[in-house]
Coordinates of C-alpha atoms in Angstrom, one line a residue:
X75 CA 101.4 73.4 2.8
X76 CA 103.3 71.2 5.6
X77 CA 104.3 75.0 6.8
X78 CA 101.3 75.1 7.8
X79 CA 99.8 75.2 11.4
X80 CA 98.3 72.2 11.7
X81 CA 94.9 71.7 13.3
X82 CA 92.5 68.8 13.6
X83 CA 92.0 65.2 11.4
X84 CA 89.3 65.5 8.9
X85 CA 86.5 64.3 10.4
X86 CA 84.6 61.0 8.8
X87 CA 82.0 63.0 7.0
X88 CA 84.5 65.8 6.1
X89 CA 86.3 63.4 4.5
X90 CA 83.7 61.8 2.2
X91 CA 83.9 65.3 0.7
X92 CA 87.7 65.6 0.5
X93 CA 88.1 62.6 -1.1
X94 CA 84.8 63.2 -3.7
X95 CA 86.9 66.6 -4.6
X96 CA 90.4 64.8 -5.3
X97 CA 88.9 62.5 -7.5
X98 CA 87.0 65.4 -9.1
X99 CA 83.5 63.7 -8.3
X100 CA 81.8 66.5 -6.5
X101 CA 83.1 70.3 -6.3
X102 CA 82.0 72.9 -4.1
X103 CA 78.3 74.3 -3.3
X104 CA 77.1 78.0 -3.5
X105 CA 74.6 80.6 -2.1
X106 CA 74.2 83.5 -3.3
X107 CA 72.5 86.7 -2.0
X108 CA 71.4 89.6 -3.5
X109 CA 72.3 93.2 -0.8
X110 CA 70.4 96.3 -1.0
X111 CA 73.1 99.2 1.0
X112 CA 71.2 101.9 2.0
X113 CA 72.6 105.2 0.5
X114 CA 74.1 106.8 3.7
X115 CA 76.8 104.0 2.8
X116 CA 79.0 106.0 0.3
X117 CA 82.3 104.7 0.1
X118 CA 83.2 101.9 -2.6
X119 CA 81.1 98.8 -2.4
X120 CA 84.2 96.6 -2.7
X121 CA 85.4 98.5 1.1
X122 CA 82.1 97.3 2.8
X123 CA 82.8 93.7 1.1
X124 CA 85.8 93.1 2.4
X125 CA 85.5 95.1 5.8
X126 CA 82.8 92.4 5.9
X127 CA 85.0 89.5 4.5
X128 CA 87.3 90.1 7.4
X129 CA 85.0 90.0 10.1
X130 CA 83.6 86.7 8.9
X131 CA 86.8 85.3 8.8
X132 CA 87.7 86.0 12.7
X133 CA 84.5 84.8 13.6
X134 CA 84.9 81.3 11.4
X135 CA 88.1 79.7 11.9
X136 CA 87.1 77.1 9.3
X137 CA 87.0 80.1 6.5
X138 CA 90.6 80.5 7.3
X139 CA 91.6 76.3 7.3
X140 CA 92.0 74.3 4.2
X141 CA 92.5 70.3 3.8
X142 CA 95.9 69.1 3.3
X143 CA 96.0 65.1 1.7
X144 CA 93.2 65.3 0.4
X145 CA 94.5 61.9 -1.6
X146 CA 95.2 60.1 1.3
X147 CA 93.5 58.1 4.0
X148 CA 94.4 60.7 6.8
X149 CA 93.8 64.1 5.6
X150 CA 94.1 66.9 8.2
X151 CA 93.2 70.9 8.1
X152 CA 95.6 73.2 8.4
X153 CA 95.4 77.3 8.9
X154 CA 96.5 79.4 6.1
X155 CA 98.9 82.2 7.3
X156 CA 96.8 84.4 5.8
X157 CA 93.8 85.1 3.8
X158 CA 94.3 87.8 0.6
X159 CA 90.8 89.1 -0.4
X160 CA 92.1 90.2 -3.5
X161 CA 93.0 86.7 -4.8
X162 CA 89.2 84.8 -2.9
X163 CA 87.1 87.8 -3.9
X164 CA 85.8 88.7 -7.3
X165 CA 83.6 91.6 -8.8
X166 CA 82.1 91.6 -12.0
X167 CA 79.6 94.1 -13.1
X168 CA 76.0 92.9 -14.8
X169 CA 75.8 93.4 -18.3
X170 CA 71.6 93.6 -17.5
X171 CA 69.5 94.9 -15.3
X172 CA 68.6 92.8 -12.2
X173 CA 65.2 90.4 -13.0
X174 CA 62.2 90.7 -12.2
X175 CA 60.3 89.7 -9.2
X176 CA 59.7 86.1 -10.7
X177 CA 62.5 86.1 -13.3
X178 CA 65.2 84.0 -13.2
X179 CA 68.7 85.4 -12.6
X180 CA 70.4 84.5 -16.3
X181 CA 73.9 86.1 -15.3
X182 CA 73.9 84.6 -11.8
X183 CA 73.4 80.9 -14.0
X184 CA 76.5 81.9 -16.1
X185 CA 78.2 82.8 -12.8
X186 CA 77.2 79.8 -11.0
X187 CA 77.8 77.0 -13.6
X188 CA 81.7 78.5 -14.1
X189 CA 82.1 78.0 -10.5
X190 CA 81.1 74.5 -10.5
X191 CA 83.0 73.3 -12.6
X192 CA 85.8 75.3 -10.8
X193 CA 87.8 73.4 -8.4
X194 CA 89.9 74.8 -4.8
X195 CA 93.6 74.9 -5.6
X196 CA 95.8 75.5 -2.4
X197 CA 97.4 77.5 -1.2
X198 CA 94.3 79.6 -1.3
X199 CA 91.5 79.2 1.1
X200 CA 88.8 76.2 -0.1
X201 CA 86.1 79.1 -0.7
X202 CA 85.0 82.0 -3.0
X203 CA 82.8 85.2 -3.2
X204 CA 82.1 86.6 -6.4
X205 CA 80.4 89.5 -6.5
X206 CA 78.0 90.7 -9.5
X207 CA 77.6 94.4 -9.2
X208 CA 74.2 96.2 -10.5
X209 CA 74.3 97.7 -14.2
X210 CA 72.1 100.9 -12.6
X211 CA 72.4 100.9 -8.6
X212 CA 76.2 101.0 -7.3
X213 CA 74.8 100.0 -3.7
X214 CA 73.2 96.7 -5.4
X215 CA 74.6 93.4 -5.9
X216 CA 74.8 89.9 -5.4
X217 CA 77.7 87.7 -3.9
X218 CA 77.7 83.9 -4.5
X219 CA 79.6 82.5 -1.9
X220 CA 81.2 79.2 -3.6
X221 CA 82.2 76.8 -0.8
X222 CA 84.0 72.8 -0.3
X223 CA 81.8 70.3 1.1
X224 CA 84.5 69.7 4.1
X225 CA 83.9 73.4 5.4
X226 CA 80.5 73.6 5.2
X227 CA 77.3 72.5 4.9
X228 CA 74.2 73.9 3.1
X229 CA 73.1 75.5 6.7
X230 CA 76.9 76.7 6.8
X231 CA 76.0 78.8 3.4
X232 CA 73.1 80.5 5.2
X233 CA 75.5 80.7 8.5
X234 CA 77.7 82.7 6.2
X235 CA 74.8 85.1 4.5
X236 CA 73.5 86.1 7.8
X237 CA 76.8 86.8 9.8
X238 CA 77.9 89.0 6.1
X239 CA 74.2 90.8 6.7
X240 CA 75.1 91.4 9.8
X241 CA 78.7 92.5 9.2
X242 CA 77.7 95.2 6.4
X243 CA 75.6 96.8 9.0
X244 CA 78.4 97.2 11.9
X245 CA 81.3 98.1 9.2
X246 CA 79.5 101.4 8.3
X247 CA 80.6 103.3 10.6
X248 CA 84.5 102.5 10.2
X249 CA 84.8 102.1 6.1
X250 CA 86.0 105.7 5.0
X251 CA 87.8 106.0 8.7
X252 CA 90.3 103.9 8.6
X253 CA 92.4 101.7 5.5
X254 CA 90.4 99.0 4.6
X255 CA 92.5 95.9 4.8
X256 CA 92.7 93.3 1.8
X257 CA 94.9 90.8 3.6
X258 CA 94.1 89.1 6.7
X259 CA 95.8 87.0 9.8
X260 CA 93.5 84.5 10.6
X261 CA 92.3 84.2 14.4
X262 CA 94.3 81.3 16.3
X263 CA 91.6 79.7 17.8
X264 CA 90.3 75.8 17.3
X265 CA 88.2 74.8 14.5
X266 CA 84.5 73.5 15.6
X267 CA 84.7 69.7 16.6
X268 CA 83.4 67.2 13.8
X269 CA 80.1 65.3 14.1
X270 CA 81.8 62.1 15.4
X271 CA 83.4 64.2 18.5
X272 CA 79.9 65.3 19.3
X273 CA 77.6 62.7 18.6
X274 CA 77.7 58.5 18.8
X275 CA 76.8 58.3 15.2
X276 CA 75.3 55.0 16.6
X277 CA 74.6 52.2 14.2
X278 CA 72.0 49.2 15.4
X279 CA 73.4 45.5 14.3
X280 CA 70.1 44.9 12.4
X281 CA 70.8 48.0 10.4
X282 CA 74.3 47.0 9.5
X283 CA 74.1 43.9 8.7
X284 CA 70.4 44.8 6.2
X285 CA 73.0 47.2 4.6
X286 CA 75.9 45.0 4.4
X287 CA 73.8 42.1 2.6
X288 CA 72.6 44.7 0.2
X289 CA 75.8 45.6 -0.4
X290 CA 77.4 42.0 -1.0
X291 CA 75.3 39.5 -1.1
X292 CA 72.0 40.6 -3.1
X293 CA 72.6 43.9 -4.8
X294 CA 70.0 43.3 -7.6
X295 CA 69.4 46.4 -9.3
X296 CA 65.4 47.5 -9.5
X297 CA 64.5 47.1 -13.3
X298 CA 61.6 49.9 -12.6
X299 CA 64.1 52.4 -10.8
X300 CA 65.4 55.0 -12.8
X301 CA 68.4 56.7 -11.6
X302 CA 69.4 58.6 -15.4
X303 CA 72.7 56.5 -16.9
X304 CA 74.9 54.7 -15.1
X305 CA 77.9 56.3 -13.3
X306 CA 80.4 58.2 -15.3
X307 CA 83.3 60.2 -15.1
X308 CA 84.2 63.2 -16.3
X309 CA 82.2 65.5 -13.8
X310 CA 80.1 68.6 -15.7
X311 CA 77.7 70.1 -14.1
X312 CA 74.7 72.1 -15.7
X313 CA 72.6 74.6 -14.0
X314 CA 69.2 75.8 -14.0
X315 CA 67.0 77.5 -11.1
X316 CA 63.1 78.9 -11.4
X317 CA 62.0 81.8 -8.5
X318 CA 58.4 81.4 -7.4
X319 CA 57.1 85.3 -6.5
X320 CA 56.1 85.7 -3.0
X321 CA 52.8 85.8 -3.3
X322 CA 53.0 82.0 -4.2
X323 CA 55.7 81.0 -1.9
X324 CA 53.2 82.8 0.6
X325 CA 50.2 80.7 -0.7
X326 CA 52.4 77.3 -1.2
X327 CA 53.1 77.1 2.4
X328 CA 49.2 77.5 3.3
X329 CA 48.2 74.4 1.4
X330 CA 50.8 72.7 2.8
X331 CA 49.7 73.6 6.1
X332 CA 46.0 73.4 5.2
X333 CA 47.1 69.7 3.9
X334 CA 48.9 68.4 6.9
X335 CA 52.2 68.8 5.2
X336 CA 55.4 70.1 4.2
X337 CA 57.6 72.4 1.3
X338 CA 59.7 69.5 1.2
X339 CA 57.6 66.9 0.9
X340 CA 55.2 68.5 -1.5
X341 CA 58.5 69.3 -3.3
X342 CA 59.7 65.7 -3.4
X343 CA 56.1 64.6 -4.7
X344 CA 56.2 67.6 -7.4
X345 CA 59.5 66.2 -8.7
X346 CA 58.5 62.2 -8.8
X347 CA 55.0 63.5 -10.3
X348 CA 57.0 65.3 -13.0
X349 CA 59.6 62.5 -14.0
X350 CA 57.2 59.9 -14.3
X351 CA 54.8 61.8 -16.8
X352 CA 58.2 62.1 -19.0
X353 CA 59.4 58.5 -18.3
X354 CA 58.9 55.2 -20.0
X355 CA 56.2 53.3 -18.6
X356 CA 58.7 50.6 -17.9
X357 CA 60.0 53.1 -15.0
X358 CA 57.7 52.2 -11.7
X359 CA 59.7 54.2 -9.2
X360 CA 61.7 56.6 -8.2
X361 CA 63.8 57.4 -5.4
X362 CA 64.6 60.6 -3.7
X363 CA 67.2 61.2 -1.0
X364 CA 67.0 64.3 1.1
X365 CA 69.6 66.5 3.1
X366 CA 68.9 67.2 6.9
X367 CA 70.7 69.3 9.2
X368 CA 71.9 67.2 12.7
X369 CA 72.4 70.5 14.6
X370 CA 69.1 70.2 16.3
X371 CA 70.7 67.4 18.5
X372 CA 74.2 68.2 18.8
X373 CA 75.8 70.2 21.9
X374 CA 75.0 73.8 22.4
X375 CA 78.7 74.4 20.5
X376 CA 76.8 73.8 17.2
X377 CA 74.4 76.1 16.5
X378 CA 72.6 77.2 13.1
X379 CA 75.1 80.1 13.1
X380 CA 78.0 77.7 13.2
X381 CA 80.1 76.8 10.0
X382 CA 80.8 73.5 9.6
X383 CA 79.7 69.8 8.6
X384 CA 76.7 68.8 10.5
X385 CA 74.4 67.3 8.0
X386 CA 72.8 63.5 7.1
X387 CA 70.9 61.9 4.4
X388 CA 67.6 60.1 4.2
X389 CA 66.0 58.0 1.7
X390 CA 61.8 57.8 0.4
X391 CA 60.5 55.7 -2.5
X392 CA 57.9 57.3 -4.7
X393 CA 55.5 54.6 -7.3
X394 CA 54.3 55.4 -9.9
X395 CA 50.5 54.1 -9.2
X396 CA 50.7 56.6 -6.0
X397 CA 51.5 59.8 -8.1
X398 CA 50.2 59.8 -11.2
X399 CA 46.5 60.6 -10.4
X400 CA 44.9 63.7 -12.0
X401 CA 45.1 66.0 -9.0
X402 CA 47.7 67.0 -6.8
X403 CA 48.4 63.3 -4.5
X404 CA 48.0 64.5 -1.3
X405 CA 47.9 61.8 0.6
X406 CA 51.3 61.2 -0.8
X407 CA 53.2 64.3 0.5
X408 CA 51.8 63.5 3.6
X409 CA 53.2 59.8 4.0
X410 CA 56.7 61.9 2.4
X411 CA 56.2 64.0 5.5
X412 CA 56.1 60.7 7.6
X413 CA 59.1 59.7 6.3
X414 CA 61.0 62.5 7.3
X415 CA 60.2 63.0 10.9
X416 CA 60.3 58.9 11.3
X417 CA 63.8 59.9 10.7
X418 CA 64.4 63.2 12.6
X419 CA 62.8 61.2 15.7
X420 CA 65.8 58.9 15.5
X421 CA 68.1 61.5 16.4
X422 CA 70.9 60.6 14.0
X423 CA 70.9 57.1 14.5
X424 CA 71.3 54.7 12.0
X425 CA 71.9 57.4 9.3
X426 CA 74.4 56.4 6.3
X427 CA 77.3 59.1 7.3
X428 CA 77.6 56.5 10.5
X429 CA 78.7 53.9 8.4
X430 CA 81.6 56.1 7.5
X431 CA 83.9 53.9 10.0
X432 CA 83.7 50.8 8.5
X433 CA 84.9 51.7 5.6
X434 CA 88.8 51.6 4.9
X435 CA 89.3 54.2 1.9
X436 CA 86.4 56.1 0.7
X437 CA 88.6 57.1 -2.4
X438 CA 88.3 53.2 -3.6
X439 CA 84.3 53.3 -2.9
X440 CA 83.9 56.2 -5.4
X441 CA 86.0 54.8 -7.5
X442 CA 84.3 51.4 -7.4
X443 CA 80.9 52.8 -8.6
X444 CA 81.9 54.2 -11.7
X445 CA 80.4 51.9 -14.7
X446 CA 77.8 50.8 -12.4
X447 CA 74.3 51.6 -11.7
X448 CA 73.2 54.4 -9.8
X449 CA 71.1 54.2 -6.4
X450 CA 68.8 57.0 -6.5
X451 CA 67.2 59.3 -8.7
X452 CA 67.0 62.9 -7.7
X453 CA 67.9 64.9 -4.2
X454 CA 66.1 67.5 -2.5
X455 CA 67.9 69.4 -0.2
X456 CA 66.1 72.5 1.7
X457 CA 68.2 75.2 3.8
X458 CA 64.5 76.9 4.6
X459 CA 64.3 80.5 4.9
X460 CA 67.2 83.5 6.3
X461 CA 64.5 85.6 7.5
X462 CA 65.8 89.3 7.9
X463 CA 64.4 92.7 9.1
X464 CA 64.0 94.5 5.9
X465 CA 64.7 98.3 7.5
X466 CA 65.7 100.5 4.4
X467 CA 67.8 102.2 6.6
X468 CA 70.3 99.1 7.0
X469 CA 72.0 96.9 4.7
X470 CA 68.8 94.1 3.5
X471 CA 69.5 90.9 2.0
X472 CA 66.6 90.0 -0.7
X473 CA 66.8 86.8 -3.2
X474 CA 68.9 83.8 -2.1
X475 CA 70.0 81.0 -4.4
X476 CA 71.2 77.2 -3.2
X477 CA 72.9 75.2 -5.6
X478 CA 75.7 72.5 -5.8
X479 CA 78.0 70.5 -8.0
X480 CA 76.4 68.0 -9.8
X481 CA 77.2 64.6 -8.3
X482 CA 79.1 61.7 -10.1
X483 CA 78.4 59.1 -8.1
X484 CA 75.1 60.3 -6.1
X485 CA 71.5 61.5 -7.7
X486 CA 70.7 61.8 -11.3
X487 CA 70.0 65.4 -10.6
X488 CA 70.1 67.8 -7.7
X489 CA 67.2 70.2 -6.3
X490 CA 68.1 72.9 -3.8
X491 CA 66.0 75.0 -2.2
X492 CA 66.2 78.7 -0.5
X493 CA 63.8 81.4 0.5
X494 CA 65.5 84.8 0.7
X495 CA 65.0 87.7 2.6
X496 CA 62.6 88.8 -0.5
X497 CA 60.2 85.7 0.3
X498 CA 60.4 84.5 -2.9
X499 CA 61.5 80.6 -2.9
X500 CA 64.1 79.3 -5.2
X501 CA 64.4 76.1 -6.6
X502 CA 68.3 75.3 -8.5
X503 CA 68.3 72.3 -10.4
X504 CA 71.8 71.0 -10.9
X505 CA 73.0 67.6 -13.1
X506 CA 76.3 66.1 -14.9
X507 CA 76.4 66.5 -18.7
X508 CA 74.9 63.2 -20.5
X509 CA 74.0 61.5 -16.9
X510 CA 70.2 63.3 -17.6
X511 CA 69.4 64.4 -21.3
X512 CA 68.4 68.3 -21.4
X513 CA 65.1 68.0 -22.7
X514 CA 63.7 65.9 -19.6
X515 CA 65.2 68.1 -17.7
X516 CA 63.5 71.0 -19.3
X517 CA 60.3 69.7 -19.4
X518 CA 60.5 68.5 -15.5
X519 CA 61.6 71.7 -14.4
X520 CA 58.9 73.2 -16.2
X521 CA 56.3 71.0 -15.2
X522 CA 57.3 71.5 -11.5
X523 CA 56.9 75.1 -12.0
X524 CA 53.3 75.1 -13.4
X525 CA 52.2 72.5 -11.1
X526 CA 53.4 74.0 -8.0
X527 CA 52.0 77.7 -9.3
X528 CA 48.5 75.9 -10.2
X529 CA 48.3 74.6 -6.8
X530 CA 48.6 78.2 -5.2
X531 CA 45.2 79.0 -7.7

């Protein structure tokens, strides 16, 4: 690895991710995407993969850069001399059909809980495709592309669908005309800056010091939080996801707009609805955080299309007396609406990740927290939709599936969200073995998905 070309530092929010995957505390995240080729594409499926695979690695330098030192306090990428698809892209063939329109995808589970409990091992680049191909249609399948933390972000994941899409449909012409190559020489160009070289991250001194008194000097736990067990080590994550059709994505988002509010925030309410009917009475609140792309108010460099780590956290509190009402609350999506966009409007200040430079060795803060209470309950993170002409005579993307590593020292359980070029929304529902017991989770997931279908009625 010192061989290496070496590139830039790991930026201060790349690094929260490095160090989480040293210590084994968070892994990778994944989306996957189903292709439809259309059937004037007759050459092996694995040629238009990798034909693909090679065009999205000159157009992301980061696919080609991996983190060296990832146990120390200065770790640095550096640019793999090359990139053998053979050894970062798998195939394996359903044993099913694919499921139906609202059926969830029961060999993509299998697929997706391996890899994340599978972590990057250098030499080879910090990413993965694996590809299930279709028991009946050789010009169906789905890749998963598994990803680290430090090279992307959930919009990098859909960066990295849409630019595939769109390589499958300019390879065509070339697979069959020339050898398709299974080892590639990276580009030599500069990696995308990090979010500190292209934003202040700025950080008001009331904010600072409310955090820092919470943090040493009255850091009384909530009695009537639940956050699921304390933190503990060793990382397993489990995996579940349910597919709403579109007909009821189609109808969700009406209501919310009918309602004054958002997927998201109906989501968030959903989930705190769900836990409480399961909870102990004791249990008065519950606290989500949410994932939120910065690229909206970064330089014209950073774009949706860009792969990279551009991405903040926010927090919302949700009682029990506010959501527990016979009928759908409302009035409670809309103040979780609020919430958000109080936040957007501060244009990444005073967001957590700045805090990032104050602190000396983020290894020692994750390893401080083990043994000790957690600080939130559940996360919701929504990439929105990758909208996509659906022409039968070009390669289509159809469903789409978000999901992560389980977190040891963040949420009691994860919630990522997707809509795929099929419409159909997809909610993956991640958590760490014995940190949430599998019948609540069961029941909440189910409960989400008859609530959320009954409000489409």
């Amino acid at each position: 690895m010192d061989q290496f070309e070496r590139l830039r530092a790991v930026g201060l929010l790349e690094s929260y991710s490095t160090a989480r995957h040293h210590l084994k505390f968070y892994l990778n995240a994944s989306i996957a995407a189903t292709y439809n080729l259309p059937e004037t594409y007759n050459s092996p499926v694995k040629d238009y993969i990798y034909r693909a695979c090679a065009r999205l690695i000159n157009q992301h330098p980061i696919l080609s850069a991996v983190p060296v030192g990832e146990d120390t306090k200065e770790p640095y990428f550096a640019r793999l001399p090359e990139v053998d698809l053979e050894k970062s892209v798998s195939f394996e063939k359903r044993a099913h059909d694919f499921p139906e329109a609202d059926e969830p995808d029961t060999e993509l589970e299998t697929l997706l809980t391996t890899q994340h409990n599978t972590p990057f091992t250098p030499p080879l680049p910090y990413w993965r495709l694996c590809v299930l191909t279709d028991a009946t249609s050789e010009r169906r399948f789905t890749a998963a592309f598994v990803y680290h933390h430090a090279i992307g972000d959930g919009t990098s994941g859909k960066a990295f669908h849409k630019t595939f899409l769109q390589a499958l449909r300019e390879t065509a012409a070339s697979v069959g005309l020339e050898e398709v190559k299974t080892v590639i020489a990276p580009p030599k160009v500069p990696l995308l800056p990090n979010s500190e070289a292209v934003h202040p991250l700025p950080v008001s001194i009331f904010y600072l010091a409310t955090t820092l008194f919470k943090e040493k000097v009255w850091s009384w736990p909530d009695p009537g939080l639940w956050t699921g067990s304390e933190i503990i080590v060793p990382l397993e994550t489990q995996l579940r996801h349910i597919v709403f059709p579109e007909h009821v994505t189609s109808a969700l988002k009406d209501r919310c707009r009918q309602n004054n509010t958002t997927i998201t925030a109906v989501l968030e309410t959903a989930i705190a609805r769900s836990l409480f009917a399961r909870l102990p009475e004791k249990f008065t609140s519950v606290k989500c955080t949410g994932a939120m792309s910065t690229r909206r108010w970064l330089p014209d460099i950073i774009t949706d299309d860009s792969m990279g780590v551009w991405v903040q956290d926010f927090e919302d509190t949700f009682s029990r007396n506010n959501v527990t009402s016979d009928s759908f609350p409302w009035e409670e999506a809309r103040r979780a609406r609020k919430t958000i966009e109080n936040v957007l409007s501060l244009k990444g200040k005073n967001a957590s990740p700045n805090l990032l430079k104050y602190v000396d060795d983020v290894h020692d803060l994750f390893l401080s927290k083990v043994g000790k209470a957690r600080k939130s309950s559940f996360e919701v993170s929504n990439v929105g939709v990758l909208a996509a002409d659906q022409d039968p005579a070009k390669p289509r993307i159809g469903r789409m599936v978000f999901s992560q590593t389980a977190s040891v020292t963040g949420n009691a359980f994860e919630v990522s969200v997707i809509t795929g070029g099929d419409r159909c929304m997809v909610l993956a529902f991640t958590w760490q073995t014995h940190v949430v017991e599998l019948d609540l989770m069961s029941a909440v997931i189910d409960s989400i998905r008859t609530e959320l279908v009954n409000l489409c009625s």
